[in-house]
Amino acid sequence: MTASETAAPKRVTRRRAQTRQRLLDAALEVFAEEGFGRSTVDQVCERAGYTRGAFYSNFTSLDELFLAMWEQRSGAMLDDLRDALDRLGDLETVSPDGALRAVLDAVPIDDAWYRVTAEFTAHALRNPSLRRVMAAREEAIHDTLLPLVEAALARAGRRVADRTGLGHALVAVHDGTSVQCLMEPDDEAVRQRREELFRHVVNAYSTAYSTQSEGALDE
Amino acid sequence: MTASETAAPKRVTRRRAQTRQRLLDAALEVFAEEGFGRSTVDQVCERAGYTRGAFYSNFTSLDELFLAMWEQRSGAMLDDLRDALDRLGDLETVSPDGALRAVLDAVPIDDAWYRVTAEFTAHALRNPSLRRVMAAREEAIHDTLLPLVEAALARAGRRVADRTGLGHALVAVHDGTSVQCLMEPDDEAVRQRREELFRHVVNAYSTAYSTQSEGALDE
DNA sequence: CGCATCCCATACATTCGCGTATCGAACGAA
DNA sequence: TTCGTTCGATACGCGAATGTATGGGATGCG
């Protein structure tokens, strides 16, 4: 039921890939503006510069496109995160605080994407197969994020006690604070509170095992 | 533009109030099942046991009903919370840990309501006037919640340093962990992680000012 | 009980969105 | 270039949802 096995492995030509991609990109914009439920095939096509013929030649339903789009974008975000973490991994001397900020910068708070995700989440709560998709993604996030977080904390003389607890906490805090930031886009204080909450959480889920732990996270 | 001033203060008869309420109740169910965007006036009316005539006699659009329903339900949840906190306030001897659990029980994780809220949030991000409605509600939550949290912590010999920071953190953690609980309804571990995260946050945002603080939150 | 008012059901016209079928044009391979 | 294949535009029919206008039945009040 996943997007990778919807159809026979047909030859994907250049054109096909391009229009498909343009439809996916247009869909993100339209869904963000109108909401997925209120969006129509026509709107997506018009935005992408095609007609409905192109759509039905590439997808069978809006739901299918929604899933494909979400998987692509969330995969891309995960890749970005991975890259940022890899780049960070090289710098052995980075402080935990700097690492935190770097990670937060690597996962930008994009409001179009948030709206889409919120609806996708609600949609997934109604659809068991989508739920599995989301669960798999969350697991991937944990696998990507935790090793570096643990490494950064280790350099600060801290050890993570509850690995999965920390992973879930980070994701929850990210989701929860993202809304707040988007609701008050111009309020810098909200962003600072977000960062501080992250600091507290990282701190709470790790314990110092070396007394001269320089660079502790909290004040 | 709020619901309280949408129309002239017409005389509200018994019948009108009843059908209006039934429509609101039906709307919650339908929106939860189908998603707000995919819901139709017909579906709501059928579920409530009326026809479209009843609907257009009480509301002008699905959007208006959505707002009215959300305000009513979120207000009710806030009242529940207030009641639970009042009842808790009487018991002077309650432990902070018990208080936390009581509050968490007072704000049940209702998946129908969560789905609706998720869509409403996404909707509010597109609509400035709805955004103000949500902001007002968040403020009301803080005003209700913080006094008791501070009182409970004071009894445990702890003082809250950053009041608003804690408020936002609690809401963010609630929102973020609710999804996780709903995604894996049968996994008790998720619920425990949620509770632990709350403990950590409450702890991180408060500091002990009495050394013999019995009943500290963390182990 | 009788009356005036209000509220909801019904019917209607209209618009909108969907999915399909078909055809011309763009593309890729020789 | 030429030919076969693929892709996307156009046109069509259909069903569904909307909003309104109107009428009948319920409700409240004397």
Short mmCIF file of C-alpha atoms (C1' of nucleotides) in Angstrom, two decimals:
data_model
loop_
_atom_site.label_atom_id
_atom_site.label_comp_id
_atom_site.label_asym_id
_atom_site.label_seq_id
_atom_site.Cartn_x
_atom_site.Cartn_y
_atom_site.Cartn_z
CA MET A 1 0.00 0.00 0.00
CA THR A 2 3.02 2.28 0.05
CA ALA A 3 3.73 4.69 -2.74
CA SER A 4 6.64 2.65 -4.02
CA GLU A 5 4.43 -0.22 -5.06
CA THR A 6 1.33 1.50 -6.30
CA ALA A 7 1.95 0.64 -9.93
CA ALA A 8 4.01 -1.66 -12.06
CA PRO A 9 7.65 -0.54 -12.32
CA LYS A 10 6.96 1.36 -15.51
CA ARG A 11 9.73 3.14 -17.28
CA VAL A 12 9.95 6.60 -15.79
CA THR A 13 10.81 9.03 -18.50
CA ARG A 14 12.17 12.52 -18.10
CA ARG A 15 8.87 14.25 -18.79
CA ARG A 16 6.91 12.11 -16.46
CA ALA A 17 9.26 12.77 -13.60
CA GLN A 18 9.12 16.48 -14.18
CA THR A 19 5.37 16.87 -14.29
CA ARG A 20 5.01 14.54 -11.39
CA GLN A 21 7.38 16.63 -9.37
CA ARG A 22 5.67 19.86 -10.34
CA LEU A 23 2.37 18.43 -9.26
CA LEU A 24 3.86 17.42 -5.94
CA ASP A 25 5.31 20.86 -5.39
CA ALA A 26 2.08 22.56 -6.33
CA ALA A 27 0.19 20.27 -4.00
CA LEU A 28 2.21 21.39 -1.00
CA GLU A 29 1.37 25.01 -1.71
CA VAL A 30 -2.28 24.40 -2.37
CA PHE A 31 -2.74 22.15 0.63
CA ALA A 32 -1.04 24.72 2.82
CA GLU A 33 -3.26 27.50 1.58
CA GLU A 34 -6.59 25.76 1.32
CA GLY A 35 -6.19 22.81 3.57
CA PHE A 36 -6.02 19.30 2.18
CA GLY A 37 -9.69 18.62 2.59
CA ARG A 38 -10.78 21.72 0.77
CA SER A 39 -8.29 21.27 -2.03
CA THR A 40 -9.33 20.01 -5.42
CA VAL A 41 -7.53 18.30 -8.25
CA ASP A 42 -8.16 21.34 -10.39
CA GLN A 43 -6.46 23.68 -7.97
CA VAL A 44 -3.34 21.55 -7.81
CA CYS A 45 -3.19 21.23 -11.58
CA GLU A 46 -3.74 24.90 -12.22
CA ARG A 47 -1.02 25.80 -9.76
CA ALA A 48 1.35 23.38 -11.43
CA GLY A 49 0.45 24.61 -14.89
CA TYR A 50 -1.29 21.49 -16.10
CA THR A 51 -4.80 20.22 -16.60
CA ARG A 52 -6.53 17.35 -14.92
CA GLY A 53 -5.39 14.99 -17.64
CA ALA A 54 -1.84 15.27 -16.35
CA PHE A 55 -2.95 14.54 -12.84
CA TYR A 56 -4.86 11.36 -13.60
CA SER A 57 -1.99 10.22 -15.72
CA ASN A 58 0.29 10.39 -12.68
CA PHE A 59 -1.93 9.69 -9.70
CA THR A 60 -5.20 7.97 -9.07
CA SER A 61 -6.49 10.20 -6.28
CA LEU A 62 -5.67 13.20 -4.15
CA ASP A 63 -5.02 10.86 -1.25
CA GLU A 64 -2.33 9.08 -3.16
CA LEU A 65 -0.68 12.36 -4.09
CA PHE A 66 -0.93 13.54 -0.51
CA LEU A 67 0.89 10.50 0.74
CA ALA A 68 3.55 10.69 -1.96
CA MET A 69 4.12 14.35 -1.29
CA TRP A 70 4.34 13.89 2.44
CA GLU A 71 6.79 11.01 2.16
CA GLN A 72 8.99 12.95 -0.20
CA ARG A 73 9.08 16.13 1.85
CA SER A 74 9.51 14.46 5.20
CA GLY A 75 12.25 12.34 3.72
CA ALA A 76 13.96 15.45 2.44
CA MET A 77 13.74 17.09 5.85
CA LEU A 78 15.29 14.04 7.40
CA ASP A 79 18.11 14.18 4.87
CA ASP A 80 18.71 17.81 5.73
CA LEU A 81 18.88 16.91 9.36
CA ARG A 82 21.27 14.09 8.66
CA ASP A 83 23.54 16.37 6.66
CA ALA A 84 23.55 19.01 9.34
CA LEU A 85 24.39 16.43 11.94
CA ASP A 86 27.18 14.96 9.82
CA ARG A 87 28.70 18.38 9.37
CA LEU A 88 28.44 18.91 13.09
CA GLY A 89 29.95 15.56 13.88
CA ASP A 90 33.24 16.67 12.39
CA LEU A 91 33.68 19.54 14.78
CA GLU A 92 34.81 17.82 17.91
CA THR A 93 35.05 21.02 19.83
CA VAL A 94 31.50 22.21 19.43
CA SER A 95 29.69 23.01 22.65
CA PRO A 96 26.44 21.23 23.50
CA ASP A 97 24.71 24.56 23.42
CA GLY A 98 26.02 25.31 19.96
CA ALA A 99 25.05 21.82 18.82
CA LEU A 100 21.54 22.38 20.05
CA ARG A 101 21.24 25.60 18.15
CA ALA A 102 22.65 24.01 15.02
CA VAL A 103 20.14 21.20 15.15
CA LEU A 104 17.29 23.63 15.67
CA ASP A 105 18.46 25.59 12.66
CA ALA A 106 18.63 22.42 10.61
CA VAL A 107 14.95 21.75 11.31
CA PRO A 108 13.43 25.05 10.29
CA ILE A 109 9.93 25.90 11.36
CA ASP A 110 8.14 26.12 8.07
CA ASP A 111 4.55 27.09 8.43
CA ALA A 112 3.31 25.71 5.14
CA TRP A 113 4.85 22.40 6.02
CA TYR A 114 3.46 22.48 9.52
CA ARG A 115 -0.10 22.96 8.31
CA VAL A 116 0.26 20.06 5.94
CA THR A 117 1.76 17.88 8.61
CA ALA A 118 -0.99 18.72 11.06
CA GLU A 119 -3.62 17.59 8.62
CA PHE A 120 -1.63 14.56 7.66
CA THR A 121 -1.38 13.59 11.30
CA ALA A 122 -5.10 13.94 11.79
CA HIS A 123 -5.57 11.91 8.63
CA ALA A 124 -3.21 9.25 9.87
CA LEU A 125 -5.16 8.91 13.10
CA ARG A 126 -8.09 7.75 10.98
CA ASN A 127 -6.11 5.49 8.70
CA PRO A 128 -4.13 2.57 10.12
CA SER A 129 -1.85 2.23 7.12
CA LEU A 130 -0.89 5.88 7.29
CA ARG A 131 -0.28 5.46 10.96
CA ARG A 132 2.38 2.91 10.20
CA VAL A 133 3.98 5.31 7.76
CA MET A 134 4.21 7.95 10.45
CA ALA A 135 5.52 5.52 13.01
CA ALA A 136 8.28 4.49 10.63
CA ARG A 137 9.22 8.10 10.06
CA GLU A 138 9.37 8.81 13.77
CA GLU A 139 11.63 5.85 14.20
CA ALA A 140 13.90 7.16 11.46
CA ILE A 141 14.06 10.49 13.20
CA HIS A 142 15.13 8.83 16.40
CA ASP A 143 17.78 6.79 14.62
CA THR A 144 19.17 9.89 13.01
CA LEU A 145 18.97 12.24 15.91
CA LEU A 146 19.86 10.24 18.98
CA PRO A 147 23.38 9.12 18.09
CA LEU A 148 24.51 12.69 17.63
CA VAL A 149 22.70 13.97 20.66
CA GLU A 150 24.34 11.31 22.74
CA ALA A 151 27.73 12.07 21.24
CA ALA A 152 27.38 15.79 21.88
CA LEU A 153 26.31 15.13 25.43
CA ALA A 154 29.14 12.69 25.95
CA ARG A 155 31.61 15.41 25.00
CA ALA A 156 30.00 17.55 27.66
CA GLY A 157 30.48 14.81 30.20
CA ARG A 158 26.87 13.74 30.24
CA ARG A 159 25.28 10.38 29.69
CA VAL A 160 21.77 9.68 28.48
CA ALA A 161 19.85 7.36 30.74
CA ASP A 162 16.62 6.81 28.87
CA ARG A 163 17.40 6.86 25.18
CA THR A 164 13.92 6.33 23.79
CA GLY A 165 12.44 8.61 26.41
CA LEU A 166 14.67 11.41 25.25
CA GLY A 167 13.86 10.74 21.61
CA HIS A 168 10.14 10.93 22.13
CA ALA A 169 10.52 13.96 24.34
CA LEU A 170 12.49 15.84 21.72
CA VAL A 171 9.96 15.13 19.02
CA ALA A 172 7.07 16.08 21.28
CA VAL A 173 8.72 19.31 22.31
CA HIS A 174 9.51 20.13 18.73
CA ASP A 175 5.95 19.58 17.61
CA GLY A 176 4.43 21.37 20.54
CA THR A 177 6.61 24.44 20.38
CA SER A 178 6.47 24.71 16.62
CA VAL A 179 2.81 25.67 16.79
CA GLN A 180 3.55 28.34 19.32
CA CYS A 181 6.25 29.82 17.16
CA LEU A 182 3.99 29.83 14.13
CA MET A 183 1.12 31.38 16.02
CA GLU A 184 3.27 34.34 16.99
CA PRO A 185 5.79 34.58 14.19
CA ASP A 186 7.10 37.97 15.24
CA ASP A 187 7.55 37.20 18.90
CA GLU A 188 11.16 36.41 19.53
CA ALA A 189 10.41 35.43 23.12
CA VAL A 190 8.46 32.40 21.96
CA ARG A 191 11.46 31.15 20.06
CA GLN A 192 13.67 31.64 23.06
CA ARG A 193 11.27 29.75 25.26
CA ARG A 194 11.37 26.93 22.77
CA GLU A 195 15.12 26.81 22.91
CA GLU A 196 15.13 26.92 26.66
CA LEU A 197 12.65 24.09 26.89
CA PHE A 198 14.92 22.02 24.68
CA ARG A 199 17.84 22.76 26.94
CA HIS A 200 15.89 21.73 29.99
CA VAL A 201 14.75 18.51 28.39
CA VAL A 202 18.15 17.50 27.15
CA ASN A 203 19.46 18.24 30.58
CA ALA A 204 16.76 16.36 32.40
CA TYR A 205 17.29 13.22 30.35
CA SER A 206 21.03 13.14 30.89
CA THR A 207 23.22 13.05 33.94
CA ALA A 208 26.76 14.24 34.48
CA TYR A 209 29.24 11.49 35.14
CA SER A 210 32.25 13.75 35.29
CA THR A 211 32.36 16.48 37.93
CA GLN A 212 34.40 18.95 35.89
CA SER A 213 31.80 18.91 33.15
CA GLU A 214 32.55 22.16 31.44
CA GLY A 215 29.86 23.57 29.24
CA ALA A 216 26.87 22.40 31.20
CA LEU A 217 23.63 23.25 29.52
CA ASP A 218 21.75 24.99 32.27
CA GLU A 219 22.71 28.03 34.20
CA MET B 1 -16.12 38.79 14.35
CA THR B 2 -16.45 36.48 17.31
CA ALA B 3 -19.34 34.08 17.60
CA SER B 4 -20.99 36.12 20.30
CA GLU B 5 -21.69 38.98 17.96
CA THR B 6 -22.46 37.24 14.73
CA ALA B 7 -26.15 38.05 14.79
CA ALA B 8 -28.62 40.33 16.51
CA PRO B 9 -29.47 39.21 20.06
CA LYS B 10 -32.51 37.34 18.90
CA ARG B 11 -34.70 35.59 21.36
CA VAL B 12 -33.35 32.08 21.78
CA THR B 13 -36.19 29.66 22.24
CA ARG B 14 -36.01 26.18 23.64
CA ARG B 15 -36.26 24.45 20.28
CA ARG B 16 -33.63 26.57 18.66
CA ALA B 17 -31.15 25.90 21.43
CA GLN B 18 -31.75 22.17 21.23
CA THR B 19 -31.31 21.75 17.51
CA ARG B 20 -28.36 24.07 17.54
CA GLN B 21 -26.72 21.96 20.19
CA ARG B 22 -27.45 18.73 18.39
CA LEU B 23 -25.90 20.12 15.27
CA LEU B 24 -22.82 21.13 17.22
CA ASP B 25 -22.52 17.69 18.77
CA ALA B 26 -23.00 15.97 15.45
CA ALA B 27 -20.41 18.23 13.87
CA LEU B 28 -17.75 17.09 16.31
CA GLU B 29 -18.34 13.47 15.42
CA VAL B 30 -18.47 14.05 11.71
CA PHE B 31 -15.41 16.27 11.64
CA ALA B 32 -13.51 13.72 13.67
CA GLU B 33 -14.43 10.91 11.32
CA GLU B 34 -14.22 12.60 7.97
CA GLY B 35 -12.03 15.58 8.66
CA PHE B 36 -13.39 19.07 8.62
CA GLY B 37 -12.43 19.71 5.03
CA ARG B 38 -14.11 16.61 3.71
CA SER B 39 -17.25 17.10 5.77
CA THR B 40 -20.46 18.37 4.25
CA VAL B 41 -23.50 20.13 5.58
CA ASP B 42 -25.58 17.08 4.72
CA GLN B 43 -23.42 14.76 6.77
CA VAL B 44 -23.68 16.92 9.85
CA CYS B 45 -27.43 17.29 9.49
CA GLU B 46 -28.02 13.61 8.88
CA ARG B 47 -25.98 12.71 11.93
CA ALA B 48 -27.94 15.17 14.03
CA GLY B 49 -31.25 13.96 12.68
CA TYR B 50 -32.17 17.08 10.75
CA THR B 51 -32.16 18.32 7.21
CA ARG B 52 -30.23 21.16 5.69
CA GLY B 53 -33.02 23.56 6.43
CA ALA B 54 -32.24 23.30 10.10
CA PHE B 55 -28.63 23.99 9.46
CA TYR B 56 -29.07 27.13 7.43
CA SER B 57 -31.54 28.36 9.98
CA ASN B 58 -28.87 28.18 12.66
CA PHE B 59 -25.61 28.82 10.87
CA THR B 60 -24.50 30.48 7.69
CA SER B 61 -21.60 28.25 6.84
CA LEU B 62 -19.64 25.23 7.97
CA ASP B 63 -16.85 27.53 9.02
CA GLU B 64 -19.10 29.36 11.41
CA LEU B 65 -20.30 26.11 12.92
CA PHE B 66 -16.74 24.88 13.19
CA LEU B 67 -15.74 27.94 15.17
CA ALA B 68 -18.80 27.81 17.41
CA MET B 69 -18.25 24.13 18.11
CA TRP B 70 -14.59 24.57 18.86
CA GLU B 71 -15.18 27.46 21.23
CA GLN B 72 -17.86 25.56 23.08
CA ARG B 73 -15.87 22.37 23.46
CA SER B 74 -12.61 24.00 24.38
CA GLY B 75 -14.45 26.15 26.88
CA ALA B 76 -15.99 23.04 28.38
CA MET B 77 -12.62 21.37 28.66
CA LEU B 78 -11.29 24.41 30.41
CA ASP B 79 -14.19 24.29 32.83
CA ASP B 80 -13.47 20.65 33.55
CA LEU B 81 -9.89 21.52 34.23
CA ARG B 82 -10.91 24.35 36.52
CA ASP B 83 -13.23 22.08 38.46
CA ALA B 84 -10.61 19.41 38.85
CA LEU B 85 -8.13 21.97 40.06
CA ASP B 86 -10.60 23.45 42.51
CA ARG B 87 -11.31 20.05 43.95
CA LEU B 88 -7.60 19.47 44.20
CA GLY B 89 -7.01 22.81 45.85
CA ASP B 90 -8.96 21.69 48.87
CA LEU B 91 -6.68 18.82 49.63
CA GLU B 92 -3.74 20.54 51.20
CA THR B 93 -1.88 17.35 51.74
CA VAL B 94 -1.75 16.13 48.19
CA SER B 95 1.70 15.35 46.87
CA PRO B 96 2.99 17.11 43.78
CA ASP B 97 3.18 13.79 42.04
CA GLY B 98 -0.43 13.07 42.85
CA ALA B 99 -1.41 16.53 41.73
CA LEU B 100 0.29 16.00 38.40
CA ARG B 101 -1.54 12.77 37.84
CA ALA B 102 -4.83 14.36 38.81
CA VAL B 103 -4.34 17.18 36.33
CA LEU B 104 -3.41 14.75 33.59
CA ASP B 105 -6.56 12.80 34.31
CA ALA B 106 -8.61 15.99 34.19
CA VAL B 107 -7.39 16.65 30.67
CA PRO B 108 -8.16 13.36 29.01
CA ILE B 109 -6.61 12.50 25.70
CA ASP B 110 -9.62 12.31 23.47
CA ASP B 111 -8.74 11.32 19.98
CA ALA B 112 -11.82 12.71 18.28
CA TRP B 113 -11.15 16.02 19.91
CA TYR B 114 -7.50 15.92 19.03
CA ARG B 115 -8.20 15.43 15.35
CA VAL B 116 -10.58 18.34 15.34
CA THR B 117 -8.13 20.51 17.21
CA ALA B 118 -5.33 19.64 14.84
CA GLU B 119 -7.38 20.78 11.88
CA PHE B 120 -8.58 23.82 13.71
CA THR B 121 -5.03 24.78 14.48
CA ALA B 122 -4.02 24.43 10.86
CA HIS B 123 -7.08 26.46 9.96
CA ALA B 124 -6.18 29.15 12.47
CA LEU B 125 -2.72 29.46 10.99
CA ARG B 126 -4.39 30.61 7.79
CA ASN B 127 -6.92 32.90 9.42
CA PRO B 128 -5.75 35.80 11.59
CA SER B 129 -9.04 36.18 13.41
CA LEU B 130 -9.05 32.52 14.38
CA ARG B 131 -5.49 32.92 15.51
CA ARG B 132 -6.61 35.49 18.02
CA VAL B 133 -9.26 33.10 19.27
CA MET B 134 -6.65 30.45 19.87
CA ALA B 135 -4.30 32.87 21.54
CA ALA B 136 -7.05 33.91 23.93
CA ARG B 137 -7.75 30.31 24.78
CA GLU B 138 -4.10 29.57 25.45
CA GLU B 139 -4.00 32.54 27.78
CA ALA B 140 -7.05 31.26 29.60
CA ILE B 141 -5.35 27.91 30.03
CA HIS B 142 -2.35 29.55 31.56
CA ASP B 143 -4.46 31.62 33.91
CA THR B 144 -6.30 28.51 35.06
CA LEU B 145 -3.40 26.16 35.28
CA LEU B 146 -0.49 28.14 36.62
CA PRO B 147 -1.88 29.24 39.97
CA LEU B 148 -2.51 25.68 41.01
CA VAL B 149 0.75 24.38 39.66
CA GLU B 150 2.58 27.04 41.57
CA ALA B 151 0.61 26.29 44.72
CA ALA B 152 1.29 22.59 44.46
CA LEU B 153 4.96 23.22 43.91
CA ALA B 154 5.08 25.66 46.81
CA ARG B 155 3.78 22.95 49.09
CA ALA B 156 6.64 20.80 47.89
CA GLY B 157 9.10 23.53 48.73
CA ARG B 158 9.64 24.61 45.16
CA ARG B 159 9.33 27.98 43.52
CA VAL B 160 8.63 28.68 39.86
CA ALA B 161 11.15 30.99 38.29
CA ASP B 162 9.77 31.55 34.82
CA ARG B 163 6.01 31.52 35.06
CA THR B 164 5.14 32.04 31.40
CA GLY B 165 7.95 29.76 30.32
CA LEU B 166 6.46 26.95 32.36
CA GLY B 167 2.99 27.63 31.02
CA HIS B 168 4.03 27.45 27.42
CA ALA B 169 6.16 24.41 28.13
CA LEU B 170 3.27 22.53 29.70
CA VAL B 171 0.97 23.25 26.79
CA ALA B 172 3.63 22.32 24.27
CA VAL B 173 4.39 19.07 26.05
CA HIS B 174 0.74 18.25 26.32
CA ASP B 175 0.14 18.81 22.63
CA GLY B 176 3.27 17.02 21.54
CA THR B 177 2.79 13.95 23.68
CA SER B 178 -0.92 13.67 22.99
CA VAL B 179 -0.21 12.73 19.40
CA GLN B 180 2.18 10.06 20.49
CA CYS B 181 -0.36 8.57 22.86
CA LEU B 182 -3.02 8.57 20.18
CA MET B 183 -0.74 7.02 17.60
CA GLU B 184 -0.07 4.05 19.87
CA PRO B 185 -3.22 3.82 21.96
CA ASP B 186 -2.37 0.42 23.40
CA ASP B 187 1.18 1.18 24.37
CA GLU B 188 1.31 1.95 28.04
CA ALA B 189 4.96 2.94 27.81
CA VAL B 190 4.09 5.97 25.72
CA ARG B 191 1.77 7.21 28.42
CA GLN B 192 4.43 6.73 31.05
CA ARG B 193 6.95 8.61 28.99
CA ARG B 194 4.46 11.44 28.72
CA GLU B 195 4.06 11.57 32.46
CA GLU B 196 7.77 11.47 33.02
CA LEU B 197 8.36 14.28 30.60
CA PHE B 198 5.85 16.36 32.52
CA ARG B 199 7.66 15.60 35.74
CA HIS B 200 10.95 16.63 34.26
CA VAL B 201 9.55 19.86 32.89
CA VAL B 202 7.83 20.86 36.10
CA ASN B 203 11.03 20.12 37.88
CA ALA B 204 13.22 21.99 35.48
CA TYR B 205 11.13 25.13 35.69
CA SER B 206 11.11 25.22 39.48
CA THR B 207 13.83 25.31 42.08
CA ALA B 208 13.85 24.15 45.66
CA TYR B 209 14.13 26.90 48.22
CA SER B 210 13.82 24.67 51.23
CA THR B 211 16.45 21.97 51.74
CA GLN B 212 14.16 19.47 53.44
CA SER B 213 11.80 19.52 50.47
CA GLU B 214 9.97 16.29 51.02
CA GLY B 215 8.14 14.85 48.06
CA ALA B 216 10.51 16.00 45.36
CA LEU B 217 9.27 15.16 41.93
CA ASP B 218 12.21 13.38 40.44
CA GLU B 219 14.03 10.38 41.71
"C1'" DC C 1 -58.27 27.06 23.17
"C1'" DG C 2 -56.76 30.17 19.49
"C1'" DC C 3 -53.50 32.85 17.36
"C1'" DA C 4 -49.13 34.75 15.89
"C1'" DT C 5 -44.59 33.54 15.42
"C1'" DC C 6 -40.83 30.81 14.75
"C1'" DC C 7 -38.41 26.93 13.06
"C1'" DC C 8 -37.43 23.15 10.20
"C1'" DA C 9 -38.56 20.18 5.95
"C1'" DT C 10 -38.97 20.10 1.09
"C1'" DA C 11 -38.11 21.30 -3.57
"C1'" DC C 12 -35.46 23.63 -6.91
"C1'" DA C 13 -31.80 25.63 -9.72
"C1'" DT C 14 -27.07 25.89 -10.06
"C1'" DT C 15 -22.50 25.26 -9.63
"C1'" DC C 16 -18.64 22.38 -8.82
"C1'" DG C 17 -15.68 18.54 -8.90
"C1'" DC C 18 -14.77 13.98 -10.40
"C1'" DG C 19 -13.37 10.22 -13.51
"C1'" DT C 20 -13.12 8.53 -18.24
"C1'" DA C 21 -12.44 8.32 -23.07
"C1'" DT C 22 -10.30 10.07 -26.92
"C1'" DC C 23 -7.03 12.49 -29.70
"C1'" DG C 24 -3.12 15.20 -30.93
"C1'" DA C 25 1.51 16.27 -29.76
"C1'" DA C 26 5.90 15.55 -27.63
"C1'" DC C 27 9.33 12.36 -26.89
"C1'" DG C 28 12.86 8.59 -27.44
"C1'" DA C 29 15.11 5.12 -30.15
"C1'" DA C 30 16.83 3.61 -34.47
"C1'" DT D 1 14.35 11.94 -40.00
"C1'" DT D 2 10.97 8.43 -39.01
"C1'" DC D 3 8.17 5.66 -36.41
"C1'" DG D 4 6.17 3.80 -32.24
"C1'" DT D 5 5.12 4.96 -27.75
"C1'" DT D 6 3.88 7.82 -24.05
"C1'" DC D 7 1.98 11.78 -21.99
"C1'" DG D 8 -1.14 15.36 -21.28
"C1'" DA D 9 -5.15 18.45 -23.16
"C1'" DT D 10 -9.97 18.52 -24.22
"C1'" DA D 11 -14.66 17.19 -23.96
"C1'" DC D 12 -18.35 14.69 -21.87
"C1'" DG D 13 -21.60 12.79 -18.44
"C1'" DC D 14 -22.60 12.24 -13.94
"C1'" DG D 15 -23.28 12.81 -9.09
"C1'" DA D 16 -22.91 15.62 -5.22
"C1'" DA D 17 -23.07 19.79 -2.51
"C1'" DT D 18 -24.60 24.41 -2.14
"C1'" DG D 19 -27.86 28.12 -0.98
"C1'" DT D 20 -32.55 29.86 -1.37
"C1'" DA D 21 -37.44 30.18 -1.41
"C1'" DT D 22 -41.56 28.52 0.29
"C1'" DG D 23 -44.89 26.04 2.95
"C1'" DG D 24 -46.54 23.45 6.86
"C1'" DG D 25 -46.27 22.13 11.47
"C1'" DA D 26 -44.64 22.97 16.13
"C1'" DT D 27 -44.25 26.28 19.93
"C1'" DG D 28 -45.13 29.99 23.12
"C1'" DC D 29 -48.37 33.21 24.96
"C1'" DG D 30 -52.76 35.21 26.01
#
